[in-house]
Short mmCIF file of C-alpha atoms in Angstrom, two decimals:
data_model
loop_
_atom_site.label_atom_id
_atom_site.label_comp_id
_atom_site.label_asym_id
_atom_site.label_seq_id
_atom_site.Cartn_x
_atom_site.Cartn_y
_atom_site.Cartn_z
CA UNK A 1 0.00 0.00 0.00
CA UNK A 2 1.28 3.33 -0.92
CA UNK A 3 1.52 5.84 1.83
CA UNK A 4 -1.34 8.27 2.14
CA UNK A 5 -0.46 11.64 0.75
CA UNK A 6 -3.64 13.55 1.45
CA UNK A 7 -4.29 15.34 4.67
CA UNK A 8 -7.91 16.32 4.81
CA UNK A 9 -9.98 18.27 7.25
CA UNK A 10 -13.67 18.15 6.55
CA UNK A 11 -16.09 19.82 8.90
CA UNK A 12 -19.88 19.86 8.62
CA UNK A 13 -21.70 22.92 9.87
CA UNK A 14 -24.82 24.84 8.91
CA UNK A 15 -25.91 22.42 6.18
CA UNK A 16 -22.63 22.43 4.36
CA UNK A 17 -19.28 20.79 4.62
CA UNK A 18 -16.02 22.66 4.46
CA UNK A 19 -13.17 20.66 3.08
CA UNK A 20 -9.52 21.62 3.34
CA UNK A 21 -7.06 19.34 1.61
CA UNK A 22 -3.34 19.28 1.64
CA UNK A 23 -1.45 16.76 -0.42
CA UNK A 24 2.10 15.91 0.42
CA UNK A 25 3.62 15.99 -3.01
CA UNK A 26 6.70 17.52 -4.57
CA UNK A 27 4.84 18.81 -7.67
CA UNK A 28 8.01 18.69 -9.73
CA UNK A 29 7.39 21.01 -12.66
CA UNK A 30 9.81 19.51 -15.14
CA UNK A 31 11.49 22.90 -15.51
CA UNK A 32 14.07 22.61 -12.79
CA UNK A 33 17.55 21.38 -13.41
CA UNK A 34 19.50 18.99 -11.29
CA UNK A 35 22.27 21.15 -9.85
CA UNK A 36 24.89 18.40 -10.15
CA UNK A 37 24.25 17.05 -13.63
CA UNK A 38 22.59 20.07 -15.18
CA UNK A 39 19.85 17.90 -16.58
CA UNK A 40 16.17 18.62 -16.29
CA UNK A 41 14.38 16.82 -13.52
CA UNK A 42 11.40 15.07 -15.11
CA UNK A 43 7.98 16.40 -14.19
CA UNK A 44 6.10 14.60 -11.47
CA UNK A 45 2.92 16.21 -10.30
CA UNK A 46 -0.65 15.55 -9.27
CA UNK A 47 -2.85 15.83 -12.29
CA UNK A 48 -6.32 14.98 -11.16
CA UNK A 49 -8.12 15.01 -7.90
CA UNK A 50 -11.69 13.95 -7.32
CA UNK A 51 -13.77 14.06 -4.16
CA UNK A 52 -16.92 12.01 -3.76
CA UNK A 53 -19.53 12.14 -1.05
CA UNK A 54 -22.19 9.44 -0.88
CA UNK A 55 -21.39 8.28 -4.40
CA UNK A 56 -21.78 11.77 -5.84
CA UNK A 57 -18.84 13.75 -7.14
CA UNK A 58 -18.66 17.00 -5.20
CA UNK A 59 -15.39 18.37 -6.46
CA UNK A 60 -12.89 17.77 -9.19
CA UNK A 61 -9.61 19.45 -9.90
CA UNK A 62 -7.30 19.24 -12.88
CA UNK A 63 -3.95 20.54 -11.81
CA UNK A 64 -0.99 21.83 -13.78
CA UNK A 65 2.63 22.13 -12.85
CA UNK A 66 2.18 25.67 -11.55
CA UNK A 67 0.37 24.50 -8.46
CA UNK A 68 2.60 24.86 -5.43
CA UNK A 69 4.51 22.05 -3.85
CA UNK A 70 2.32 20.28 -1.29
CA UNK A 71 -0.86 21.52 -2.97
CA UNK A 72 -3.54 23.01 -0.79
CA UNK A 73 -7.14 23.18 -1.96
CA UNK A 74 -10.17 24.31 -0.01
CA UNK A 75 -13.83 24.20 -1.05
CA UNK A 76 -17.34 23.84 0.42
CA UNK A 77 -20.24 21.69 -0.65
CA UNK A 78 -23.86 21.55 0.43
CA UNK A 79 -24.95 18.67 2.61
CA UNK A 80 -22.77 16.24 4.44
CA UNK A 81 -22.98 15.29 8.08
CA UNK A 82 -20.65 14.27 10.81
CA UNK A 83 -19.44 10.74 10.26
CA UNK A 84 -20.03 10.74 6.50
CA UNK A 85 -17.25 9.40 4.39
CA UNK A 86 -15.45 11.33 1.67
CA UNK A 87 -13.66 9.36 -0.99
CA UNK A 88 -10.72 11.09 -2.64
CA UNK A 89 -9.08 9.78 -5.77
CA UNK A 90 -5.91 11.28 -7.11
CA UNK A 91 -3.81 10.61 -10.17
CA UNK A 92 -0.27 11.61 -10.91
CA UNK A 93 1.13 12.45 -14.34
CA UNK A 94 3.22 9.29 -14.08
CA UNK A 95 0.03 7.24 -14.07
CA UNK A 96 0.17 6.43 -10.37
CA UNK A 97 -3.15 6.79 -8.62
CA UNK A 98 -4.81 5.96 -5.33
CA UNK A 99 -8.01 6.34 -3.40
CA UNK A 100 -8.11 7.62 0.14
CA UNK A 101 -11.01 7.96 2.53
CA UNK A 102 -11.71 10.38 5.30
CA UNK A 103 -14.61 10.95 7.72
CA UNK A 104 -16.41 14.29 8.02
CA UNK A 105 -16.11 15.83 11.46
CA UNK B 1 18.52 26.86 -22.28
CA UNK B 2 21.06 24.40 -23.57
CA UNK B 3 19.63 21.57 -25.61
CA UNK B 4 22.08 18.79 -26.10
CA UNK B 5 21.28 15.41 -27.54
CA UNK B 6 20.96 13.77 -24.14
CA UNK B 7 18.18 15.98 -22.90
CA UNK B 8 16.33 15.65 -26.17
CA UNK B 9 16.47 11.87 -26.03
CA UNK B 10 15.35 11.94 -22.43
CA UNK B 11 12.48 14.23 -23.19
CA UNK B 12 11.28 11.95 -25.96
CA UNK B 13 11.56 8.92 -23.70
CA UNK B 14 9.63 10.66 -20.94
CA UNK B 15 6.98 11.75 -23.41
CA UNK B 16 6.40 8.28 -24.79
CA UNK B 17 6.33 6.81 -21.28
CA UNK B 18 3.52 9.22 -20.49
CA UNK B 19 1.56 8.24 -23.57
CA UNK B 20 2.05 4.58 -22.70
CA UNK B 21 0.77 5.10 -19.18
CA UNK B 22 -2.34 6.89 -20.33
CA UNK B 23 -3.11 4.21 -22.90
CA UNK B 24 -2.78 1.53 -20.26
CA UNK B 25 -5.12 3.24 -17.82
CA UNK B 26 -8.18 4.37 -19.72
CA UNK B 27 -10.51 2.88 -17.10
CA UNK B 28 -9.79 5.67 -14.65
CA UNK B 29 -12.81 7.67 -15.71
CA UNK B 30 -12.26 11.21 -14.53
CA UNK B 31 -12.77 14.61 -16.03
CA UNK B 32 -10.28 14.71 -18.83
CA UNK B 33 -7.02 16.39 -18.09
CA UNK B 34 -6.76 18.59 -21.15
CA UNK B 35 -3.14 18.13 -22.11
CA UNK B 36 -3.18 20.69 -24.92
CA UNK B 37 -4.46 23.33 -22.51
CA UNK B 38 -1.95 22.60 -19.78
CA UNK B 39 0.90 22.46 -22.29
CA UNK B 40 -0.03 25.67 -24.08
CA UNK B 41 2.48 28.45 -23.55
CA UNK B 42 0.13 31.36 -24.22
CA UNK B 43 -2.86 32.22 -22.11
CA UNK B 44 -5.17 32.69 -25.09
CA UNK B 45 -4.24 29.31 -26.52
CA UNK B 46 -4.68 27.63 -23.14
CA UNK B 47 -8.13 29.19 -22.71
CA UNK B 48 -9.19 28.13 -26.18
CA UNK B 49 -8.03 24.58 -25.60
CA UNK B 50 -9.67 24.32 -22.20
CA UNK B 51 -12.83 26.38 -22.47
CA UNK B 52 -13.37 26.69 -26.19
CA UNK B 53 -12.89 30.43 -26.29
CA UNK B 54 -10.41 33.06 -25.18
CA UNK B 55 -13.07 35.71 -24.71
CA UNK B 56 -14.16 36.08 -21.14
CA UNK B 57 -16.21 39.04 -20.00
CA UNK B 58 -14.78 40.97 -17.08
CA UNK B 59 -17.22 40.57 -14.27
CA UNK B 60 -17.50 42.21 -10.89
CA UNK B 61 -19.27 39.10 -9.65
CA UNK B 62 -16.09 37.09 -9.84
CA UNK B 63 -13.90 37.72 -6.83
CA UNK B 64 -10.23 36.94 -7.12
CA UNK B 65 -8.34 37.20 -3.90
CA UNK B 66 -4.58 37.25 -4.31
CA UNK B 67 -1.77 39.21 -2.67
CA UNK B 68 -0.54 42.47 -4.24
CA UNK B 69 3.03 41.42 -3.64
CA UNK B 70 4.06 37.81 -3.26
CA UNK B 71 7.37 37.59 -1.50
CA UNK B 72 7.81 33.99 -2.51
CA UNK B 73 6.55 33.05 -5.96
CA UNK B 74 6.59 29.37 -5.06
CA UNK B 75 3.58 29.77 -2.81
CA UNK B 76 0.99 32.35 -3.82
CA UNK B 77 -2.34 31.89 -2.05
CA UNK B 78 -5.32 32.54 -4.30
CA UNK B 79 -9.05 32.37 -3.66
CA UNK B 80 -11.70 32.53 -6.36
CA UNK B 81 -15.30 33.08 -5.43
CA UNK B 82 -18.50 33.93 -7.22
CA UNK B 83 -22.17 34.15 -6.36
CA UNK B 84 -23.27 33.29 -9.90
CA UNK B 85 -25.65 30.41 -10.45
CA UNK B 86 -24.89 27.30 -12.49
CA UNK B 87 -21.15 27.54 -12.23
CA UNK B 88 -19.51 24.70 -14.10
CA UNK B 89 -15.85 25.33 -13.59
CA UNK B 90 -13.26 27.73 -12.29
CA UNK B 91 -9.87 28.01 -13.98
CA UNK B 92 -6.83 29.96 -12.92
CA UNK B 93 -4.25 31.36 -15.33
CA UNK B 94 -0.94 33.10 -14.74
CA UNK B 95 -0.07 34.94 -17.96
CA UNK B 96 3.71 35.04 -17.58
CA UNK B 97 4.24 31.45 -16.47
CA UNK B 98 5.80 29.02 -18.96
CA UNK B 99 2.42 27.25 -19.05
CA UNK B 100 -0.23 29.80 -18.08
CA UNK B 101 -2.94 27.34 -17.07
CA UNK B 102 -2.51 26.56 -13.40
CA UNK B 103 -5.56 24.53 -12.55
CA UNK B 104 -9.13 23.82 -13.46
CA UNK B 105 -11.71 23.12 -10.79
CA UNK B 106 -14.95 21.41 -11.74
CA UNK B 107 -17.85 22.61 -9.62
CA UNK B 108 -20.79 20.20 -9.65
CA UNK B 109 -24.25 21.38 -8.52
CA UNK B 110 -24.36 21.65 -4.75
CA UNK B 111 -20.75 22.71 -4.43
CA UNK B 112 -20.05 26.36 -3.78
CA UNK B 113 -18.06 28.31 -6.31
CA UNK B 114 -15.48 29.19 -3.73
CA UNK B 115 -12.08 27.60 -4.12
CA UNK B 116 -8.76 28.37 -2.48
CA UNK B 117 -5.42 27.05 -3.52
CA UNK B 118 -1.77 27.98 -3.74
CA UNK B 119 0.14 28.42 -6.93
CA UNK B 120 3.59 29.03 -8.34
CA UNK B 121 4.57 32.15 -10.21
CA UNK B 122 7.80 32.58 -12.09
CA UNK B 123 7.67 36.36 -12.14
CA UNK B 124 5.36 39.31 -11.75
CA UNK B 125 2.26 38.58 -13.76
CA UNK B 126 -1.41 39.05 -14.27
CA UNK B 127 -3.40 36.33 -12.51
CA UNK B 128 -6.74 35.62 -14.14
CA UNK B 129 -9.63 33.62 -12.78
CA UNK B 130 -12.12 32.43 -15.36
CA UNK B 131 -15.52 31.22 -14.25
CA UNK B 132 -17.67 29.21 -16.59
CA UNK B 133 -21.34 29.64 -15.74
CA UNK B 134 -24.31 28.78 -17.95
CA UNK B 135 -21.88 28.11 -20.78
CA UNK B 136 -20.47 31.65 -20.67
CA UNK B 137 -17.10 32.82 -19.48
CA UNK B 138 -16.54 35.50 -16.87
CA UNK B 139 -13.22 36.62 -15.54
CA UNK B 140 -11.44 38.68 -12.95
CA UNK B 141 -7.77 39.57 -13.09
CA UNK B 142 -5.22 41.00 -10.76
CA UNK B 143 -1.54 41.73 -11.03
CA UNK B 144 0.63 40.03 -8.48
CA UNK B 145 4.19 41.24 -8.03
CA UNK B 146 6.70 38.55 -7.31
CA UNK B 147 9.99 39.28 -5.64
CA UNK B 148 11.41 35.75 -5.71
CA UNK B 149 10.33 33.47 -8.56
CA UNK B 150 8.91 30.04 -7.97
CA UNK B 151 9.97 28.33 -11.16
CA UNK B 152 13.43 27.11 -12.00
CA UNK B 153 16.07 26.87 -9.34
#
């Protein structure tokens, strides 16, 4: 099992759920050079991120290389209650992908 | 930028590896990551590839929150918000970045059009948020001054 990279805080209040996500990821842009060899470091970044709640997609992001290292994304959606499960799926440009789950607080 | 044979060969190899990976994993059904838009090096071209048009009407209803001066271009906090109905997506562009398209956020019904994230900026540039609502494009722009760039190194 790959290590979880997403750190998520989801809090339900007033009929909506606030979600704050932070992914631990280098977001290598493919434009930096290795200082020793002078060669470009190949790009490695999160490309797609999807959040589902109760089987319904509530948020999707397509990211480029200009998103900061350890990307942070915050959004709100209507509905959601304490104890509900959010399912996050991410995909890297290398093809790697994973699904992580988190409970709403 | 120096382009010797080695880097060219590597770039080609990396490119074909990418294509291979995407061919092997078509079952991951997600909103398409529009490669042509993310690879475009001009904002107009990126907008055309992503949203079908480069014409977005300036709108006061789109709120773009970004710092006036970003000390560190590697981490520029940005918030885009709008009260418009039927928002489909929010995209963020940085005109002077090597690839202006930063990210596209798909907003399904029930989700608020209020997204915060952090982005990289190579140098002082216009940051543009484009909101797609009811099939039309609305935008808000702001210049952010960067004292230390976030690209290269």
